[in-house]
Amino acid sequence: MPVSRWLVDAIEPQPGHRVLELAAGPGDTGFLAAELIAPGGTLICSDFSETMLEVARGRASELGIANVEFTPLNAEWIDLPAASQDSVLCRWGYMLVTDPAAALRETRRVLRPGGRVALAAWADPAENPWAWRANGVAFEQGLIEDERLSAGMFAWSAPGLIEDALADAGFTDPRVEQVAFENRYPTFAAYWDSSRELATAFSTLVDGLSERSRDALQDGFRAALAPYTQDDGGYVIPAKTHVATAEA
Ligand SMILES: C[S@@+](CC[C@H](N)C(=O)[O-])C[C@H]1O[C@@H](n2cnc3c(N)ncnc32)[C@H](O)[C@@H]1O
């Protein structure tokens, strides 16, 4: 929520605005903006996965959000007219796409001059032990080959990279900050299940393990996450993300 709030504040939504959310997943960030652009404004909630759009449709109907269209879009080739949007939101999406530079260029093309993009991308792995510590255990146990997961969620973690990517795509007036928050899990099982739900690569890995290897991996995770254990047996694990905004 603190990350979504930062992004939505950054685009300064006004009644009547057209807002596009890219790689929206369940859509929650855009839904915050949808309320602020009514009356007259429309949110386009998009993702290249139809399954994610189905999840987002369900969330919107639970929340009673009506001024939203659901559109399958690839962030690298946005099938919308030039200058058709007032702002674009993208939380934890750009660094995952195959060609992030193309996605940013496409974002700028669909924004009106002066429109704003707001994005989030995970900061340094060391600042995100909720994902990184566990990854290190899997690496130490020989279950994954690339400890840095460089093509994955931390691909935009290096300082200065986001400013450069925004400038290369033609954006001006960049502002990049960091938002720190905590991920809370009431039990180890909750942490394990959440990791499996978040990352297909991880659930695929676990599904392919023998019972013995899976037990060893869980023991390794428990040990790595011990510093974050609470008196009640739950876990409070730090997280940090870059958040950025710039003008088209
Ligand atoms: C880490 S999730 C983030 C979801 C959501 N923005 C959030 O913050 O909860 C990444 C999302 O990007 C989508 N995605 C990945 N590559 C994409 C692309 N090239 N175009 C559009 N969506 C993409 C995935 O389907 C997934 O829903």
CSV table of N, CA and C in Angstrom, one decimal, residues 51-152:
chain,number,residue,atom,x,y,z
A,51,THR,N,-5.2,-14.5,-17.7
A,51,THR,CA,-5.5,-15.0,-16.4
A,51,THR,C,-5.5,-13.9,-15.3
A,52,MET,N,-4.4,-13.1,-15.4
A,52,MET,CA,-4.3,-12.0,-14.4
A,52,MET,C,-5.4,-11.0,-14.6
A,53,LEU,N,-5.8,-10.8,-15.8
A,53,LEU,CA,-6.9,-9.8,-16.1
A,53,LEU,C,-8.2,-10.4,-15.4
A,54,GLU,N,-8.4,-11.7,-15.5
A,54,GLU,CA,-9.6,-12.3,-14.9
A,54,GLU,C,-9.6,-12.0,-13.4
A,55,VAL,N,-8.4,-12.2,-12.7
A,55,VAL,CA,-8.3,-11.9,-11.3
A,55,VAL,C,-8.6,-10.4,-11.0
A,56,ALA,N,-8.1,-9.5,-11.9
A,56,ALA,CA,-8.3,-8.1,-11.7
A,56,ALA,C,-9.8,-7.8,-11.8
A,57,ARG,N,-10.4,-8.4,-12.8
A,57,ARG,CA,-11.9,-8.2,-13.0
A,57,ARG,C,-12.6,-8.5,-11.7
A,58,GLY,N,-12.3,-9.6,-11.1
A,58,GLY,CA,-12.9,-10.1,-9.9
A,58,GLY,C,-12.7,-9.1,-8.7
A,59,ARG,N,-11.4,-8.6,-8.7
A,59,ARG,CA,-11.1,-7.6,-7.6
A,59,ARG,C,-11.9,-6.3,-7.8
A,60,ALA,N,-12.0,-5.8,-9.0
A,60,ALA,CA,-12.7,-4.6,-9.3
A,60,ALA,C,-14.2,-4.8,-8.9
A,61,SER,N,-14.8,-5.9,-9.2
A,61,SER,CA,-16.2,-6.1,-8.9
A,61,SER,C,-16.4,-6.2,-7.4
A,62,GLU,N,-15.4,-6.8,-6.7
A,62,GLU,CA,-15.5,-6.8,-5.2
A,62,GLU,C,-15.4,-5.4,-4.7
A,63,LEU,N,-14.6,-4.6,-5.3
A,63,LEU,CA,-14.4,-3.2,-4.8
A,63,LEU,C,-15.4,-2.2,-5.3
A,64,GLY,N,-16.3,-2.7,-6.2
A,64,GLY,CA,-17.3,-1.8,-6.8
A,64,GLY,C,-16.7,-0.7,-7.7
A,65,ILE,N,-15.6,-1.0,-8.4
A,65,ILE,CA,-15.0,0.0,-9.3
A,65,ILE,C,-15.6,-0.2,-10.7
A,66,ALA,N,-16.2,0.9,-11.2
A,66,ALA,CA,-16.9,0.8,-12.5
A,66,ALA,C,-16.2,1.5,-13.6
A,67,ASN,N,-15.4,2.5,-13.4
A,67,ASN,CA,-14.8,3.2,-14.5
A,67,ASN,C,-13.5,2.6,-14.9
A,68,VAL,N,-13.5,1.3,-15.2
A,68,VAL,CA,-12.3,0.6,-15.6
A,68,VAL,C,-12.6,-0.3,-16.8
A,69,GLU,N,-11.6,-0.3,-17.7
A,69,GLU,CA,-11.7,-1.2,-18.9
A,69,GLU,C,-10.6,-2.2,-18.7
A,70,PHE,N,-10.8,-3.5,-19.0
A,70,PHE,CA,-9.7,-4.5,-18.9
A,70,PHE,C,-9.3,-4.9,-20.3
A,71,THR,N,-8.0,-4.7,-20.5
A,71,THR,CA,-7.5,-4.9,-21.9
A,71,THR,C,-6.2,-5.7,-21.9
A,72,PRO,N,-6.1,-6.8,-22.6
A,72,PRO,CA,-4.8,-7.5,-22.7
A,72,PRO,C,-3.8,-6.6,-23.5
A,73,LEU,N,-2.7,-6.2,-22.9
A,73,LEU,CA,-1.7,-5.4,-23.6
A,73,LEU,C,-0.3,-6.0,-23.2
A,74,ASN,N,0.6,-6.0,-24.2
A,74,ASN,CA,2.0,-6.3,-24.0
A,74,ASN,C,2.6,-4.9,-23.8
A,75,ALA,N,3.3,-4.8,-22.6
A,75,ALA,CA,4.0,-3.5,-22.3
A,75,ALA,C,5.0,-3.1,-23.4
A,76,GLU,N,5.5,-4.0,-24.1
A,76,GLU,CA,6.6,-3.7,-25.1
A,76,GLU,C,6.0,-3.3,-26.4
A,77,TRP,N,4.7,-3.5,-26.6
A,77,TRP,CA,4.0,-3.1,-27.8
A,77,TRP,C,2.6,-2.7,-27.4
A,78,ILE,N,2.4,-1.5,-27.0
A,78,ILE,CA,1.1,-1.1,-26.4
A,78,ILE,C,0.1,-0.7,-27.5
A,79,ASP,N,-0.9,-1.5,-27.7
A,79,ASP,CA,-1.9,-1.3,-28.8
A,79,ASP,C,-2.9,-0.2,-28.4
A,80,LEU,N,-2.4,1.0,-28.3
A,80,LEU,CA,-3.2,2.2,-28.0
A,80,LEU,C,-2.7,3.3,-28.8
A,81,PRO,N,-3.6,4.3,-29.2
A,81,PRO,CA,-3.1,5.5,-30.0
A,81,PRO,C,-2.1,6.3,-29.2
A,82,ALA,N,-1.2,7.0,-30.0
A,82,ALA,CA,-0.3,8.0,-29.4
A,82,ALA,C,-1.0,9.0,-28.7
A,83,ALA,N,-0.4,9.5,-27.6
A,83,ALA,CA,-0.9,10.6,-26.8
A,83,ALA,C,-2.3,10.4,-26.3
A,84,SER,N,-2.7,9.2,-26.0
A,84,SER,CA,-4.1,8.9,-25.6
A,84,SER,C,-4.3,8.8,-24.1
A,85,GLN,N,-3.2,8.9,-23.3
A,85,GLN,CA,-3.3,8.7,-21.9
A,85,GLN,C,-2.7,9.9,-21.1
A,86,ASP,N,-3.3,10.2,-20.0
A,86,ASP,CA,-2.8,11.2,-19.1
A,86,ASP,C,-1.7,10.7,-18.2
A,87,SER,N,-1.7,9.5,-17.8
A,87,SER,CA,-0.7,8.9,-17.0
A,87,SER,C,-0.6,7.4,-17.1
A,88,VAL,N,0.6,6.8,-16.8
A,88,VAL,CA,0.8,5.4,-16.8
A,88,VAL,C,1.4,5.0,-15.5
A,89,LEU,N,0.8,3.9,-14.9
A,89,LEU,CA,1.3,3.3,-13.7
A,89,LEU,C,1.9,1.9,-14.0
A,90,CYS,N,3.0,1.6,-13.3
A,90,CYS,CA,3.5,0.2,-13.5
A,90,CYS,C,4.3,-0.2,-12.3
A,91,ARG,N,3.7,-1.0,-11.4
A,91,ARG,CA,4.3,-1.4,-10.2
A,91,ARG,C,5.0,-2.8,-10.4
A,92,TRP,N,6.3,-2.9,-10.3
A,92,TRP,CA,7.1,-4.1,-10.4
A,92,TRP,C,6.8,-4.9,-11.7
A,93,GLY,N,6.8,-4.1,-12.8
A,93,GLY,CA,6.6,-4.7,-14.1
A,93,GLY,C,7.7,-4.5,-15.1
A,94,TYR,N,8.2,-3.2,-15.3
A,94,TYR,CA,9.1,-2.9,-16.4
A,94,TYR,C,10.4,-3.8,-16.3
A,95,MET,N,10.9,-4.1,-15.1
A,95,MET,CA,12.2,-4.8,-15.0
A,95,MET,C,12.0,-6.3,-15.4
A,96,LEU,N,10.8,-6.7,-15.5
A,96,LEU,CA,10.5,-8.1,-15.8
A,96,LEU,C,10.3,-8.4,-17.3
A,97,VAL,N,10.0,-7.4,-18.0
A,97,VAL,CA,9.7,-7.6,-19.4
A,97,VAL,C,11.0,-7.9,-20.2
A,98,THR,N,10.9,-8.5,-21.4
A,98,THR,CA,12.0,-8.9,-22.1
A,98,THR,C,12.8,-7.7,-22.6
A,99,ASP,N,12.1,-6.6,-23.0
A,99,ASP,CA,12.8,-5.4,-23.5
A,99,ASP,C,12.3,-4.2,-22.8
A,100,PRO,N,12.8,-3.9,-21.6
A,100,PRO,CA,12.3,-2.8,-20.8
A,100,PRO,C,12.4,-1.4,-21.6
A,101,ALA,N,13.5,-1.3,-22.4
A,101,ALA,CA,13.7,0.0,-23.1
A,101,ALA,C,12.5,0.2,-24.1
A,102,ALA,N,12.1,-0.9,-24.7
A,102,ALA,CA,10.9,-0.8,-25.7
A,102,ALA,C,9.7,-0.4,-24.9
A,103,ALA,N,9.5,-1.0,-23.7
A,103,ALA,CA,8.3,-0.7,-22.9
A,103,ALA,C,8.3,0.7,-22.5
A,104,LEU,N,9.4,1.3,-22.1
A,104,LEU,CA,9.4,2.7,-21.7
A,104,LEU,C,9.2,3.6,-22.9
A,105,ARG,N,9.7,3.3,-24.1
A,105,ARG,CA,9.5,4.1,-25.3
A,105,ARG,C,8.0,4.0,-25.6
A,106,GLU,N,7.4,2.9,-25.6
A,106,GLU,CA,6.0,2.7,-25.8
A,106,GLU,C,5.1,3.5,-24.8
A,107,THR,N,5.6,3.5,-23.6
A,107,THR,CA,4.8,4.2,-22.5
A,107,THR,C,4.8,5.7,-22.9
A,108,ARG,N,6.0,6.2,-23.3
A,108,ARG,CA,6.1,7.6,-23.6
A,108,ARG,C,5.2,8.0,-24.8
A,109,ARG,N,5.2,7.1,-25.8
A,109,ARG,CA,4.4,7.3,-27.0
A,109,ARG,C,2.9,7.4,-26.7
A,110,VAL,N,2.4,6.6,-25.8
A,110,VAL,CA,0.9,6.7,-25.5
A,110,VAL,C,0.5,7.8,-24.5
A,111,LEU,N,1.6,8.4,-23.9
A,111,LEU,CA,1.3,9.5,-23.0
A,111,LEU,C,1.1,10.8,-23.8
A,112,ARG,N,0.2,11.7,-23.3
A,112,ARG,CA,0.2,13.0,-23.9
A,112,ARG,C,1.4,13.8,-23.4
A,113,PRO,N,1.8,14.8,-24.2
A,113,PRO,CA,2.9,15.6,-23.8
A,113,PRO,C,2.6,16.2,-22.4
A,114,GLY,N,3.6,16.0,-21.4
A,114,GLY,CA,3.3,16.5,-20.1
A,114,GLY,C,2.7,15.4,-19.2
A,115,GLY,N,2.2,14.3,-19.8
A,115,GLY,CA,1.7,13.2,-18.9
A,115,GLY,C,2.8,12.6,-18.1
A,116,ARG,N,2.4,11.8,-17.1
A,116,ARG,CA,3.4,11.2,-16.2
A,116,ARG,C,3.4,9.7,-16.1
A,117,VAL,N,4.6,9.1,-16.0
A,117,VAL,CA,4.7,7.7,-15.7
A,117,VAL,C,5.1,7.6,-14.3
A,118,ALA,N,4.6,6.6,-13.6
A,118,ALA,CA,5.1,6.3,-12.2
A,118,ALA,C,5.3,4.8,-12.1
A,119,LEU,N,6.5,4.4,-11.6
A,119,LEU,CA,6.8,3.0,-11.7
A,119,LEU,C,7.5,2.6,-10.4
A,120,ALA,N,7.5,1.3,-10.1
A,120,ALA,CA,8.3,0.7,-9.0
A,120,ALA,C,9.1,-0.4,-9.5
A,121,ALA,N,10.3,-0.6,-9.0
A,121,ALA,CA,11.2,-1.7,-9.3
A,121,ALA,C,12.1,-2.0,-8.1
A,122,TRP,N,12.2,-3.3,-7.7
A,122,TRP,CA,12.9,-3.7,-6.5
A,122,TRP,C,14.3,-3.1,-6.4
A,123,ALA,N,14.6,-2.6,-5.2
A,123,ALA,CA,15.9,-2.1,-4.9
A,123,ALA,C,16.9,-3.3,-4.6
A,124,ASP,N,18.1,-2.9,-4.0
A,124,ASP,CA,19.1,-3.9,-3.9
A,124,ASP,C,18.7,-5.2,-3.2
A,125,PRO,N,19.1,-6.4,-3.7
A,125,PRO,CA,18.7,-7.7,-3.1
A,125,PRO,C,19.0,-7.7,-1.6
A,126,ALA,N,20.1,-7.1,-1.2
A,126,ALA,CA,20.4,-7.2,0.3
A,126,ALA,C,19.4,-6.4,1.1
A,127,GLU,N,18.6,-5.5,0.5
A,127,GLU,CA,17.6,-4.8,1.2
A,127,GLU,C,16.2,-5.5,1.2
A,128,ASN,N,16.2,-6.7,0.5
A,128,ASN,CA,15.0,-7.4,0.3
A,128,ASN,C,15.2,-8.9,0.7
A,129,PRO,N,15.6,-9.1,2.0
A,129,PRO,CA,15.8,-10.5,2.5
A,129,PRO,C,14.6,-11.4,2.3
A,130,TRP,N,13.4,-10.8,2.3
A,130,TRP,CA,12.2,-11.7,2.1
A,130,TRP,C,12.3,-12.5,0.8
A,131,ALA,N,13.0,-12.0,-0.2
A,131,ALA,CA,13.1,-12.7,-1.4
A,131,ALA,C,14.6,-13.2,-1.6
A,132,TRP,N,15.5,-12.5,-1.1
A,132,TRP,CA,16.9,-12.7,-1.4
A,132,TRP,C,17.5,-13.8,-0.5
A,133,ARG,N,17.2,-13.8,0.7
A,133,ARG,CA,17.8,-14.8,1.7
A,133,ARG,C,17.5,-16.2,1.2
A,134,ALA,N,16.2,-16.3,0.9
A,134,ALA,CA,15.7,-17.7,0.5
A,134,ALA,C,16.4,-18.1,-0.8
A,135,ASN,N,16.5,-17.1,-1.7
A,135,ASN,CA,17.2,-17.4,-3.0
A,135,ASN,C,18.6,-17.9,-2.8
A,136,GLY,N,19.3,-17.3,-1.8
A,136,GLY,CA,20.7,-17.7,-1.5
A,136,GLY,C,20.7,-19.1,-1.0
A,137,VAL,N,19.7,-19.5,-0.2
A,137,VAL,CA,19.7,-20.9,0.3
A,137,VAL,C,19.5,-21.9,-0.9
A,138,ALA,N,18.6,-21.6,-1.8
A,138,ALA,CA,18.4,-22.5,-2.9
A,138,ALA,C,19.7,-22.6,-3.8
A,139,PHE,N,20.4,-21.5,-3.9
A,139,PHE,CA,21.7,-21.5,-4.6
A,139,PHE,C,22.7,-22.3,-3.9
A,140,GLU,N,22.8,-22.1,-2.6
A,140,GLU,CA,23.8,-22.9,-1.8
A,140,GLU,C,23.5,-24.4,-1.9
A,141,GLN,N,22.3,-24.7,-2.0
A,141,GLN,CA,21.9,-26.2,-2.0
A,141,GLN,C,22.0,-26.7,-3.4
A,142,GLY,N,22.5,-25.9,-4.4
A,142,GLY,CA,22.7,-26.3,-5.8
A,142,GLY,C,21.4,-26.5,-6.5
A,143,LEU,N,20.3,-25.8,-6.1
A,143,LEU,CA,19.0,-26.0,-6.8
A,143,LEU,C,18.8,-25.0,-7.9
A,144,ILE,N,19.5,-23.8,-7.8
A,144,ILE,CA,19.4,-22.8,-8.9
A,144,ILE,C,20.8,-22.5,-9.3
A,145,GLU,N,21.0,-22.0,-10.5
A,145,GLU,CA,22.3,-21.7,-11.0
A,145,GLU,C,22.8,-20.3,-10.9
A,146,ASP,N,21.8,-19.4,-10.9
A,146,ASP,CA,22.2,-18.0,-10.9
A,146,ASP,C,21.7,-17.3,-9.7
A,147,GLU,N,22.7,-17.0,-8.8
A,147,GLU,CA,22.3,-16.4,-7.5
A,147,GLU,C,21.7,-15.1,-7.6
A,148,ARG,N,22.2,-14.3,-8.6
A,148,ARG,CA,21.7,-12.9,-8.6
A,148,ARG,C,20.4,-12.7,-9.3
A,149,LEU,N,19.9,-13.8,-9.9
A,149,LEU,CA,18.6,-13.7,-10.6
A,149,LEU,C,18.6,-12.4,-11.5
A,150,SER,N,19.7,-12.1,-12.2
A,150,SER,CA,19.9,-10.8,-12.8
A,150,SER,C,18.8,-10.5,-13.8
A,151,ALA,N,18.2,-11.5,-14.5
A,151,ALA,CA,17.2,-11.2,-15.5
A,151,ALA,C,15.8,-11.0,-14.8
A,152,GLY,N,15.8,-11.2,-13.5
A,152,GLY,CA,14.5,-11.2,-12.9
A,152,GLY,C,14.2,-10.0,-12.1
